[in-house]
PDB file of C-alpha atoms in Angstrom:
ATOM      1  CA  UNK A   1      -3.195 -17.902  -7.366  1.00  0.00           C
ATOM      2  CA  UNK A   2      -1.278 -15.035  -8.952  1.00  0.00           C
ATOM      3  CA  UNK A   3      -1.470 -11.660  -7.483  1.00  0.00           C
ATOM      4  CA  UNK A   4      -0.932  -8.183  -9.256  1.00  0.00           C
ATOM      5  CA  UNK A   5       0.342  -5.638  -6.636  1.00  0.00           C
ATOM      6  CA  UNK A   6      -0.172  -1.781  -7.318  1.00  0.00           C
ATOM      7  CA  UNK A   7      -0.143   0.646  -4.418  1.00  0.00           C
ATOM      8  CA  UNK A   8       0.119   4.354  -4.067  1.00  0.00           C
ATOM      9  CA  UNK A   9      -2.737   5.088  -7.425  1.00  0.00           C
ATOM     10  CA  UNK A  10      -3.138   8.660  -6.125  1.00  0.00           C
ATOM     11  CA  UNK A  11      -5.954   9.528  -8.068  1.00  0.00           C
ATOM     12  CA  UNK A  12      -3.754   8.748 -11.359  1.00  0.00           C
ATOM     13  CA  UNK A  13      -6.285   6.518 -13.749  1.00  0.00           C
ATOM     14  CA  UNK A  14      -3.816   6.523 -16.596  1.00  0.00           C
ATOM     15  CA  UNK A  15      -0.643   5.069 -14.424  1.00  0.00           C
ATOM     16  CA  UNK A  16      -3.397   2.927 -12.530  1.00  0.00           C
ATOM     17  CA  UNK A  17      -4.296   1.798 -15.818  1.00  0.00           C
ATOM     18  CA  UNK A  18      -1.088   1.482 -17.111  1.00  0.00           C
ATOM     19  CA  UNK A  19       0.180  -0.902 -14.518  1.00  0.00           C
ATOM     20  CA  UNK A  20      -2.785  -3.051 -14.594  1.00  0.00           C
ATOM     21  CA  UNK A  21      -1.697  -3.907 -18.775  1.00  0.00           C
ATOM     22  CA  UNK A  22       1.906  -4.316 -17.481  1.00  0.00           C
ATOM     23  CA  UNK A  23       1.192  -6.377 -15.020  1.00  0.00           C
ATOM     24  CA  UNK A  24      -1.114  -8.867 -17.435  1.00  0.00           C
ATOM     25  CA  UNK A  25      -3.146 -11.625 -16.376  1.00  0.00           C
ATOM     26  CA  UNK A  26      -3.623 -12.098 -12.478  1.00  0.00           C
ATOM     27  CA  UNK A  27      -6.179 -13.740 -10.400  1.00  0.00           C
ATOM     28  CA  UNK A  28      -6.637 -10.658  -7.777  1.00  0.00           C
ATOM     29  CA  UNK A  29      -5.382  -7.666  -7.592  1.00  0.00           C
ATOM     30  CA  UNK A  30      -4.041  -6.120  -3.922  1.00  0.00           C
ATOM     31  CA  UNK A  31      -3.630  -2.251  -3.177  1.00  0.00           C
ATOM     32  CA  UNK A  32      -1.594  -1.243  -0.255  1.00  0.00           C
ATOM     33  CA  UNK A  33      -3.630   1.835   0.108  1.00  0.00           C
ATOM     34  CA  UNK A  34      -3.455   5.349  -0.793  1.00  0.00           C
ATOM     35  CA  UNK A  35      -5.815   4.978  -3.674  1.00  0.00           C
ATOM     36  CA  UNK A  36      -6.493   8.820  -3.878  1.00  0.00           C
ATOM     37  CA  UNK A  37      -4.445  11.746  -3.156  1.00  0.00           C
ATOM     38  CA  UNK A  38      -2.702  14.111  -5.546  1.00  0.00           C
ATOM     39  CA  UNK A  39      -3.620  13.030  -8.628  1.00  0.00           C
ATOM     40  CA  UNK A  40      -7.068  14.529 -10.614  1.00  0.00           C
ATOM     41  CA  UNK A  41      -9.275  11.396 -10.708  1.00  0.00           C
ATOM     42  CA  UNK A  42     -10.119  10.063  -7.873  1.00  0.00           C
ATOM     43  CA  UNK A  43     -13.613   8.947  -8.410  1.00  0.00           C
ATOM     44  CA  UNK A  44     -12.429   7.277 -11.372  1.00  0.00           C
ATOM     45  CA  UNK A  45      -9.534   5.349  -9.418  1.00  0.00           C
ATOM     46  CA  UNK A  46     -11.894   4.031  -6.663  1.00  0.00           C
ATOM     47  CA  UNK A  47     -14.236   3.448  -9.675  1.00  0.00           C
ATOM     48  CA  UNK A  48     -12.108   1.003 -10.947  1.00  0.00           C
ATOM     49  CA  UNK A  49     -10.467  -0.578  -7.954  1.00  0.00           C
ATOM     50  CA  UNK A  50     -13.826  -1.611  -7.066  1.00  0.00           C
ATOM     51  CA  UNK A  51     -14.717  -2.906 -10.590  1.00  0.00           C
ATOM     52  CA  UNK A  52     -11.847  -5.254 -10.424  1.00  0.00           C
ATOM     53  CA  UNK A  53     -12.531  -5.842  -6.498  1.00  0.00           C
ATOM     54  CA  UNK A  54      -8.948  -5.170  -5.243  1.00  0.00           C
ATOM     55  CA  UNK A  55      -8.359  -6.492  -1.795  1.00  0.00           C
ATOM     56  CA  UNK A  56      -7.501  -3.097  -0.706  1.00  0.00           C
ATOM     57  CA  UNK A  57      -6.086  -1.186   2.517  1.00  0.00           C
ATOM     58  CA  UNK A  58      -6.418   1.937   3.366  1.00  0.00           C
ATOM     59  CA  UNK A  59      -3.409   4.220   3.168  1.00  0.00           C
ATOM     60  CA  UNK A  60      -2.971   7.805   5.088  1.00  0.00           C
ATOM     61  CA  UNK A  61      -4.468   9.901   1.985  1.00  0.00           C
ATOM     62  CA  UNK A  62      -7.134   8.017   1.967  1.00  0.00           C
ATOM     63  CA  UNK A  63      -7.903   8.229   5.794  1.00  0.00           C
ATOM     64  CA  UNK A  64      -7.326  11.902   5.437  1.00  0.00           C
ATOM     65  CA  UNK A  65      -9.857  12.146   2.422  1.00  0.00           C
ATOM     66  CA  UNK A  66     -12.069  10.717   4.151  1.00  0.00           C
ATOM     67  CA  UNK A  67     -11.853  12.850   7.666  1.00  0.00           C
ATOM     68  CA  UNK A  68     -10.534   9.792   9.512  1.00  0.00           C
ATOM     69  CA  UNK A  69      -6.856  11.079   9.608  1.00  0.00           C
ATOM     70  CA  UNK A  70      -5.808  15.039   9.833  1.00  0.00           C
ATOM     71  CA  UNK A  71      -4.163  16.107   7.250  1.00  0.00           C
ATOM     72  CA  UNK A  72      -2.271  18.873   9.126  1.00  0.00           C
ATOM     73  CA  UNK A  73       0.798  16.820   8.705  1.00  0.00           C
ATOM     74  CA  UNK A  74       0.773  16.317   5.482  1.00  0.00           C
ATOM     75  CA  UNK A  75       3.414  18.926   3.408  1.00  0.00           C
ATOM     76  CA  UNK A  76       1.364  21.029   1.304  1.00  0.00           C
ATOM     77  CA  UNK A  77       1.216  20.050  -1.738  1.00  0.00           C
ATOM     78  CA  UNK A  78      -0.403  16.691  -0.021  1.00  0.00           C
ATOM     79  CA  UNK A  79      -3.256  19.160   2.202  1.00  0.00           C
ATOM     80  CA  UNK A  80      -4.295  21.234  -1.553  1.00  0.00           C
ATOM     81  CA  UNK A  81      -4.703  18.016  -2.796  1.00  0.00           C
ATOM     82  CA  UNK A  82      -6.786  16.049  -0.143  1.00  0.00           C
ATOM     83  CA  UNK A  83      -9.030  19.595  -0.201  1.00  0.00           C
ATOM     84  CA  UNK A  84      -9.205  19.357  -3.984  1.00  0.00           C
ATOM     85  CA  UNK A  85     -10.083  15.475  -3.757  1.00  0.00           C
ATOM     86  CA  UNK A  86     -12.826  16.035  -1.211  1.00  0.00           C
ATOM     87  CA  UNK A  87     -14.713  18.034  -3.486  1.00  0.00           C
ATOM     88  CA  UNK A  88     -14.055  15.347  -6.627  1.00  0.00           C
ATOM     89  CA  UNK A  89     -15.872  12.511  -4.435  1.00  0.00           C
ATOM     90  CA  UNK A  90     -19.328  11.469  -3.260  1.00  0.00           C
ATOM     91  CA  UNK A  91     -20.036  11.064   0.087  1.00  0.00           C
ATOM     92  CA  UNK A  92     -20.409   7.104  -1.166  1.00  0.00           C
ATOM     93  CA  UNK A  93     -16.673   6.829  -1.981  1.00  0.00           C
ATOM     94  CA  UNK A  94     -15.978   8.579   1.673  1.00  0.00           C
ATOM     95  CA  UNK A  95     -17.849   6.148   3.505  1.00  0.00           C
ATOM     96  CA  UNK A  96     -15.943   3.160   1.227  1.00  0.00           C
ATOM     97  CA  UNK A  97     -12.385   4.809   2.273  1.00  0.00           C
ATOM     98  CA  UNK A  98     -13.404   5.117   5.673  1.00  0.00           C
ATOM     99  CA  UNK A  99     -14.587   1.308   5.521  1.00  0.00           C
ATOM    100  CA  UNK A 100     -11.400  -0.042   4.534  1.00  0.00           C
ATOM    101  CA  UNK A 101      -9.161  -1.756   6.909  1.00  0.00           C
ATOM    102  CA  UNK A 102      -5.826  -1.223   7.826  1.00  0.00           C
ATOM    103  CA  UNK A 103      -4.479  -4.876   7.741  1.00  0.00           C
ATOM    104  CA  UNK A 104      -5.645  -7.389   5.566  1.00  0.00           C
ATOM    105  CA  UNK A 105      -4.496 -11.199   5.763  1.00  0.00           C
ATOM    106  CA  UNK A 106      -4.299 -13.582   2.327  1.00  0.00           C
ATOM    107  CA  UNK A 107      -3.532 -16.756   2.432  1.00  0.00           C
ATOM    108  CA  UNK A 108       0.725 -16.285   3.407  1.00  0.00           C
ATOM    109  CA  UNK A 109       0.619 -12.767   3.469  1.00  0.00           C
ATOM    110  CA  UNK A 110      -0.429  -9.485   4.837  1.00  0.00           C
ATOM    111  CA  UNK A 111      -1.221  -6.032   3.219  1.00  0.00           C
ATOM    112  CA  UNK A 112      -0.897  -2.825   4.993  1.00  0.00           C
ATOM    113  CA  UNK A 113       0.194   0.695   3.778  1.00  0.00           C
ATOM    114  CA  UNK A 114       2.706   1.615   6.313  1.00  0.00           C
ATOM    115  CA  UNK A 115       3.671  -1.288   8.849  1.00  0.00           C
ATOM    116  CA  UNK A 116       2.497  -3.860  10.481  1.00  0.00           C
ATOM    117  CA  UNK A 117       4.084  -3.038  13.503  1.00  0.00           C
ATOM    118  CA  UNK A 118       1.507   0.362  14.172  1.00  0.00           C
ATOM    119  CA  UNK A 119      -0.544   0.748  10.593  1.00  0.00           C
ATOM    120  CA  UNK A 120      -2.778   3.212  12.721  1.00  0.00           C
ATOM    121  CA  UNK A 121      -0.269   5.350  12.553  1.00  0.00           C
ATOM    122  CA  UNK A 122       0.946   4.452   8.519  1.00  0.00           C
ATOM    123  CA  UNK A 123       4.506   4.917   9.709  1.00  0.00           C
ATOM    124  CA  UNK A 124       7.268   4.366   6.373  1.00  0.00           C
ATOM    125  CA  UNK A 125       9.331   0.695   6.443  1.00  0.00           C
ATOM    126  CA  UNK A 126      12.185   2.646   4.408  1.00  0.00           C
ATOM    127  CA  UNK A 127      15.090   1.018   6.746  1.00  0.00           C
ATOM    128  CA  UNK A 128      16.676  -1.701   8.048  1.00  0.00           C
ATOM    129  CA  UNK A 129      15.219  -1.043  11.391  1.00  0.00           C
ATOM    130  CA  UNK A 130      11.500  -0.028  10.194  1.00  0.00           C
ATOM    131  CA  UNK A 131      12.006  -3.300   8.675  1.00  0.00           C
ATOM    132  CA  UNK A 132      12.779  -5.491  11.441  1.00  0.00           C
ATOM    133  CA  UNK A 133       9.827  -4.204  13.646  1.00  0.00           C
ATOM    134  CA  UNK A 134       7.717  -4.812  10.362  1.00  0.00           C
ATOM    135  CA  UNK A 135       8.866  -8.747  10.606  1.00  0.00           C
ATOM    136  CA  UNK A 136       8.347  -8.780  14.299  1.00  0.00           C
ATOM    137  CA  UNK A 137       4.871  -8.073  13.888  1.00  0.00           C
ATOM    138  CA  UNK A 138       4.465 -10.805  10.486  1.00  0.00           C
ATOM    139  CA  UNK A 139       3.491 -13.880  13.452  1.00  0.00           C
ATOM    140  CA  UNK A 140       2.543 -16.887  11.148  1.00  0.00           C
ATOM    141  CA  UNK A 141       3.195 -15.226   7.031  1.00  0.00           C
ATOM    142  CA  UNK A 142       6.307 -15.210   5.061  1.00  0.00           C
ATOM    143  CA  UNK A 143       5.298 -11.988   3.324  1.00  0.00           C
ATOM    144  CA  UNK A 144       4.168  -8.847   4.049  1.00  0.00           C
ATOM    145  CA  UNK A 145       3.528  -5.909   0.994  1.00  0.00           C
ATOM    146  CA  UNK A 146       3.445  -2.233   2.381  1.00  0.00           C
ATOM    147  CA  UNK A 147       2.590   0.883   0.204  1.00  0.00           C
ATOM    148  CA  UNK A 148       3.297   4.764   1.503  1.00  0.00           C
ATOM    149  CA  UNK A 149       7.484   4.884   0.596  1.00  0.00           C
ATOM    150  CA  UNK A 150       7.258   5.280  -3.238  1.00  0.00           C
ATOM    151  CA  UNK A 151      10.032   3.239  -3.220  1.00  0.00           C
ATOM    152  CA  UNK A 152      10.318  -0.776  -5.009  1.00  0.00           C
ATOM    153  CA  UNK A 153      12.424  -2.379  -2.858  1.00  0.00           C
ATOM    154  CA  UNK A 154      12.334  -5.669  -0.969  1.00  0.00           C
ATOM    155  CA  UNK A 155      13.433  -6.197   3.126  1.00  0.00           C
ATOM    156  CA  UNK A 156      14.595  -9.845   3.576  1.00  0.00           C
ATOM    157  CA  UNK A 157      15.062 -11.380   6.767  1.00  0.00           C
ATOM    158  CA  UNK A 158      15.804 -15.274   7.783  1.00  0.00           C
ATOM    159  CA  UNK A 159      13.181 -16.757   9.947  1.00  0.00           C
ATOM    160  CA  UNK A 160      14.799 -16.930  13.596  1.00  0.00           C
ATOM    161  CA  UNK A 161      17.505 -14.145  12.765  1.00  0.00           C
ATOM    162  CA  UNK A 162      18.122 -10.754  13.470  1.00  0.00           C
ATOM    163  CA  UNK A 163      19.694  -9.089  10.600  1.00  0.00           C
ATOM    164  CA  UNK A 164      17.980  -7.946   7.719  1.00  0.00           C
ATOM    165  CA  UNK A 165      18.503  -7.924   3.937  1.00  0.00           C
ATOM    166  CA  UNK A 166      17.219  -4.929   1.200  1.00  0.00           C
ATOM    167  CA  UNK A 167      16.967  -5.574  -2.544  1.00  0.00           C
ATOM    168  CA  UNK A 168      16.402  -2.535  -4.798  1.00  0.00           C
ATOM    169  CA  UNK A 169      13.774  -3.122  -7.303  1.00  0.00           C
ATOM    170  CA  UNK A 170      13.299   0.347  -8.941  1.00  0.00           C
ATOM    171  CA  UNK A 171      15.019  -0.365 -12.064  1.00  0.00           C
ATOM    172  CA  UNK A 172      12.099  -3.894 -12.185  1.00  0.00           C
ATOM    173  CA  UNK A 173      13.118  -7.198 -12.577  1.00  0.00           C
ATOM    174  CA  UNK A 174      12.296 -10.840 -10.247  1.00  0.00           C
ATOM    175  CA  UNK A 175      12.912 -12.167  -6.767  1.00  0.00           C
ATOM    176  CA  UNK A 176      12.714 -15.528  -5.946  1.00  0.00           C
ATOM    177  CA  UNK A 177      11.133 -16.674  -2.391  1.00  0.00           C
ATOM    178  CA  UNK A 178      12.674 -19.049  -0.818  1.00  0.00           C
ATOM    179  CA  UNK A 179      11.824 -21.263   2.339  1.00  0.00           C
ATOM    180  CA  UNK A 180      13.125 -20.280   5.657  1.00  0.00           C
ATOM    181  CA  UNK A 181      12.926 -16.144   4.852  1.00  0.00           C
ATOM    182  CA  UNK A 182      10.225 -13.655   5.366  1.00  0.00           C
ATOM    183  CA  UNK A 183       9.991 -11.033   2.674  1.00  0.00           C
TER     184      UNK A 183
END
């Protein structure tokens, strides 16, 4: 099965739908949550994540559009625009944001928008450390894809090891799994 990955839509329907034609044919799309926030359209973004029926998590902008997370410590340019996305959504789209769960478990992998290691609390994995206490929470998958950092990079860590690995992936381009690693 072939998965396309886009997280962190932010009420953006053009880059939403831009990434969907870049990414091309896949069997199932997965969003590591935050599928509203900033960006004008969010009707129109959970519109079409549900079209394509996105295995989808929810991410802190969308607990705070909802009213499940306060947005008090958001900055705020992040608090205008979860005000400003209320009033753009029906009470329908709430109670699907509210519905959405904060791990999710595919076949080899987990999704979650922060880290597995407290995705209550959608803390960032933007270190080696956030990473390792990621991995210690992966139990029985090899790969784990978290949202919230903005950031394409991958944490790689040998199975039964400490240390832990990053590969930058903001300029694009392929990474090979291999046996014996957790990504």
């Amino acid at each position: 099965m072939i998965y396309g990955v886009v997280s962190d839509i932010h009420s953006n329907l053009d880059a939403l739908d831009a990434c969907l034609k870049a990414l091309g044919c896949v069997d199932r799309y997965v969003v590591p949550g935050d599928v509203v926030g900033y960006g004008p359209q969010p009707s129109e973004c959970l519109a079409r994540v549900r079209e394509l029926e996105c295995v989808t998590v929810q991410g802190n902008h969308d607990a705070a559009l909802c009213g499940e997370l306060e947005a008090n410590w958001f900055n705020r340019d992040a608090r205008d625009a979860v005000v400003i996305n209320q009033s753009l959504i029906s009470d329908a789209d709430k109670s699907w944001l509210a519905a959405l769960p904060l791990v999710v478990y595919i076949d080899d992998f987990a999704v979650v928008h922060g880290s597995l290691a407290s995705p209550d609390l959608f803390p960032y994995v933007s270190s080696f450390s956030s990473a390792r206490e990621c991995f210690e929470s992966m139990d029985d998958c090899s790969l784990c894809f978290v949202g919230h950092s903005h950031v394409s990079e991958v944490y790689i860590q040998k199975i039964g090891e400490f240390g832990v690995d990053c590969r930058s992936l903001t300029d694009g381009g392929k990474l090979d799994l291999a046996p014996g690693f957790r990504y």
